[in-house]
mmCIF file of N, CA and C in Angstrom:
data_model
loop_
_atom_site.group_PDB
_atom_site.id
_atom_site.type_symbol
_atom_site.label_atom_id
_atom_site.label_comp_id
_atom_site.label_asym_id
_atom_site.label_seq_id
_atom_site.Cartn_x
_atom_site.Cartn_y
_atom_site.Cartn_z
ATOM 1 N N MET A 1 119.886 68.145 153.123
ATOM 2 C CA MET A 1 119.381 68.019 152.225
ATOM 3 C C MET A 1 118.364 69.029 151.559
ATOM 4 N N SER A 2 118.886 69.466 150.096
ATOM 5 C CA SER A 2 118.221 70.414 149.430
ATOM 6 C C SER A 2 116.919 70.002 149.004
ATOM 7 N N ALA A 3 115.617 70.811 148.473
ATOM 8 C CA ALA A 3 114.615 70.822 147.645
ATOM 9 C C ALA A 3 115.409 70.319 146.421
ATOM 10 N N PRO A 4 113.845 69.154 145.655
ATOM 11 C CA PRO A 4 114.085 68.958 144.618
ATOM 12 C C PRO A 4 114.419 69.989 143.622
ATOM 13 N N CYS A 5 115.008 69.432 141.956
ATOM 14 C CA CYS A 5 114.493 70.578 140.947
ATOM 15 C C CYS A 5 113.692 70.733 141.124
ATOM 16 N N PRO A 6 112.984 71.981 140.794
ATOM 17 C CA PRO A 6 111.961 72.781 140.607
ATOM 18 C C PRO A 6 110.923 72.413 139.229
ATOM 19 N N ILE A 7 111.780 71.988 138.290
ATOM 20 C CA ILE A 7 111.303 71.552 136.674
ATOM 21 C C ILE A 7 111.296 69.922 136.763
ATOM 22 N N CYS A 8 112.048 68.976 137.277
ATOM 23 C CA CYS A 8 112.134 67.817 136.854
ATOM 24 C C CYS A 8 111.945 66.775 138.166
ATOM 25 N N GLY A 9 112.462 67.226 139.265
ATOM 26 C CA GLY A 9 112.544 66.713 140.856
ATOM 27 C C GLY A 9 113.694 66.092 140.355
ATOM 28 N N LYS A 10 114.700 66.140 140.344
ATOM 29 C CA LYS A 10 116.131 65.364 140.226
ATOM 30 C C LYS A 10 116.671 65.971 141.769
ATOM 31 N N PRO A 11 117.511 65.596 142.552
ATOM 32 C CA PRO A 11 118.428 66.260 142.900
ATOM 33 C C PRO A 11 119.239 67.902 142.391
ATOM 34 N N ALA A 12 118.819 68.891 143.590
ATOM 35 C CA ALA A 12 119.803 70.060 142.862
ATOM 36 C C ALA A 12 120.991 69.728 143.117
ATOM 37 N N GLN A 13 121.790 70.415 141.984
ATOM 38 C CA GLN A 13 123.461 70.578 142.657
ATOM 39 C C GLN A 13 123.852 72.270 142.488
ATOM 40 N N GLN A 14 124.646 71.999 143.249
ATOM 41 C CA GLN A 14 125.392 73.543 143.883
ATOM 42 C C GLN A 14 125.689 74.210 143.130
ATOM 43 N N GLU A 15 126.074 73.626 141.630
ATOM 44 C CA GLU A 15 126.822 75.142 141.137
ATOM 45 C C GLU A 15 124.978 75.331 139.672
ATOM 46 N N TYR A 16 123.739 74.642 139.671
ATOM 47 C CA TYR A 16 122.929 75.330 138.933
ATOM 48 C C TYR A 16 121.837 75.110 140.230
ATOM 49 N N ARG A 17 121.837 75.177 141.401
ATOM 50 C CA ARG A 17 121.141 75.673 142.730
ATOM 51 C C ARG A 17 119.969 76.772 142.422
ATOM 52 N N PRO A 18 118.475 76.479 142.232
ATOM 53 C CA PRO A 18 117.803 75.268 142.707
ATOM 54 C C PRO A 18 117.767 74.497 142.134
ATOM 55 N N PHE A 19 118.119 74.323 140.504
ATOM 56 C CA PHE A 19 118.193 73.346 139.637
ATOM 57 C C PHE A 19 119.069 71.910 139.580
ATOM 58 N N CYS A 20 118.912 71.074 139.127
ATOM 59 C CA CYS A 20 119.662 70.034 138.933
ATOM 60 C C CYS A 20 120.450 70.045 138.216
ATOM 61 N N SER A 21 120.769 71.125 136.820
ATOM 62 C CA SER A 21 121.679 70.699 135.602
ATOM 63 C C SER A 21 121.077 72.463 134.688
ATOM 64 N N LYS A 22 122.220 72.491 133.913
ATOM 65 C CA LYS A 22 122.052 74.431 132.781
ATOM 66 C C LYS A 22 120.869 74.182 132.139
ATOM 67 N N ARG A 23 120.365 72.416 131.807
ATOM 68 C CA ARG A 23 118.882 72.639 130.858
ATOM 69 C C ARG A 23 117.410 72.994 131.896
ATOM 70 N N CYS A 24 117.540 72.354 132.340
ATOM 71 C CA CYS A 24 116.748 72.539 134.134
ATOM 72 C C CYS A 24 116.371 74.645 134.091
ATOM 73 N N ALA A 25 117.687 74.506 134.718
ATOM 74 C CA ALA A 25 117.609 76.412 134.513
ATOM 75 C C ALA A 25 117.177 77.197 133.004
ATOM 76 N N ASP A 26 117.502 76.363 132.002
ATOM 77 C CA ASP A 26 117.434 77.440 130.680
ATOM 78 C C ASP A 26 115.877 76.899 130.811
ATOM 79 N N VAL A 27 115.329 75.933 130.660
ATOM 80 C CA VAL A 27 113.733 76.014 130.700
ATOM 81 C C VAL A 27 112.902 77.044 131.079
ATOM 82 N N ASP A 28 113.347 76.590 132.941
ATOM 83 C CA ASP A 28 112.498 78.116 133.923
ATOM 84 C C ASP A 28 112.756 79.169 132.887
ATOM 85 N N LEU A 29 114.092 79.666 132.510
ATOM 86 C CA LEU A 29 114.154 80.997 132.333
ATOM 87 C C LEU A 29 113.211 81.251 130.582
ATOM 88 N N GLN A 30 113.047 80.124 130.056
ATOM 89 C CA GLN A 30 112.179 79.979 128.968
ATOM 90 C C GLN A 30 110.639 80.593 129.457
ATOM 91 N N ARG A 31 110.319 80.127 130.440
ATOM 92 C CA ARG A 31 109.160 79.998 130.833
ATOM 93 C C ARG A 31 108.975 81.452 130.806
ATOM 94 N N TRP A 32 109.803 82.275 132.339
ATOM 95 C CA TRP A 32 109.676 82.988 132.361
ATOM 96 C C TRP A 32 109.738 84.256 131.466
ATOM 97 N N LEU A 33 110.382 84.122 130.094
ATOM 98 C CA LEU A 33 110.808 85.072 129.049
ATOM 99 C C LEU A 33 109.371 84.773 128.215
ATOM 100 N N SER A 34 108.953 83.837 127.926
ATOM 101 C CA SER A 34 107.574 83.259 127.231
ATOM 102 C C SER A 34 106.139 84.047 127.702
ATOM 103 N N GLY A 35 106.305 84.069 129.305
ATOM 104 C CA GLY A 35 105.256 84.733 129.984
ATOM 105 C C GLY A 35 104.339 83.980 129.986
ATOM 106 N N ARG A 36 104.868 82.866 130.725
ATOM 107 C CA ARG A 36 104.491 81.326 131.072
ATOM 108 C C ARG A 36 103.638 81.543 132.806
ATOM 109 N N TYR A 37 105.078 82.043 133.126
ATOM 110 C CA TYR A 37 105.151 82.846 134.799
ATOM 111 C C TYR A 37 105.053 83.943 134.314
ATOM 112 N N ALA A 38 104.002 84.123 135.554
ATOM 113 C CA ALA A 38 103.466 85.879 135.782
ATOM 114 C C ALA A 38 103.480 85.930 137.271
ATOM 115 N N ILE A 39 103.492 87.193 137.785
ATOM 116 C CA ILE A 39 103.799 87.483 139.069
ATOM 117 C C ILE A 39 102.464 88.900 138.891
ATOM 118 N N PRO A 40 101.122 88.072 140.085
ATOM 119 C CA PRO A 40 99.740 88.970 139.842
ATOM 120 C C PRO A 40 100.281 90.234 140.444
ATOM 121 N N SER A 41 99.965 91.430 140.402
ATOM 122 C CA SER A 41 100.181 92.789 141.214
ATOM 123 C C SER A 41 98.767 93.250 141.517
ATOM 124 N N ALA A 42 99.132 94.044 142.358
ATOM 125 C CA ALA A 42 97.656 94.297 143.598
ATOM 126 C C ALA A 42 97.040 95.509 143.018
ATOM 127 N N ASP A 43 97.897 96.124 142.029
ATOM 128 C CA ASP A 43 96.676 96.640 140.749
ATOM 129 C C ASP A 43 95.628 96.134 140.150
ATOM 130 N N ASP A 44 95.528 95.373 139.926
ATOM 131 C CA ASP A 44 94.263 94.574 139.419
ATOM 132 C C ASP A 44 93.268 94.719 140.676
ATOM 133 N N GLU A 45 93.419 93.821 141.542
ATOM 134 C CA GLU A 45 92.401 93.711 142.757
ATOM 135 C C GLU A 45 91.906 95.214 143.166
ATOM 136 N N ALA A 46 93.267 96.787 142.931
ATOM 137 C CA ALA A 46 92.560 98.003 142.668
ATOM 138 C C ALA A 46 91.419 98.497 141.850
ATOM 139 N N GLU A 47 91.567 98.085 140.976
ATOM 140 C CA GLU A 47 90.478 98.291 140.248
ATOM 141 C C GLU A 47 88.888 97.966 139.990
ATOM 142 N N GLY A 48 89.110 96.785 140.220
ATOM 143 C CA GLY A 48 87.773 96.018 140.535
ATOM 144 C C GLY A 48 87.065 95.987 141.790
ATOM 145 N N GLY A 49 87.855 95.647 143.149
ATOM 146 C CA GLY A 49 87.684 95.966 144.199
ATOM 147 C C GLY A 49 87.011 97.357 144.878
ATOM 148 N N GLY A 50 86.923 98.157 144.164
ATOM 149 C CA GLY A 50 86.482 99.155 145.345
ATOM 150 C C GLY A 50 85.064 99.842 144.650
ATOM 151 N N SER A 51 84.415 99.856 146.423
ATOM 152 C CA SER A 51 82.923 100.470 146.251
ATOM 153 C C SER A 51 82.609 101.954 146.221
ATOM 154 N N GLU A 52 81.396 101.978 144.721
ATOM 155 C CA GLU A 52 81.101 102.709 144.511
ATOM 156 C C GLU A 52 79.912 103.150 145.148
ATOM 157 N N GLU A 53 79.797 105.007 144.993
ATOM 158 C CA GLU A 53 79.234 105.367 146.313
ATOM 159 C C GLU A 53 78.243 106.213 145.271
ATOM 160 N N ASP A 54 77.010 106.116 145.308
ATOM 161 C CA ASP A 54 75.835 106.815 144.726
ATOM 162 C C ASP A 54 76.180 108.801 144.771
#
């Protein structure tokens, strides 16, 4: 048994895996392109997490 579609929760279809349809795949792509999804970078932690010496 495969995981459900991450967009709508319906069973995934082999042709569009991990999505159930082209529509859900396109919705996911649009979210990435619009910046709604983001992958955090390690650079953010390195800039603000360092210790300061006197």
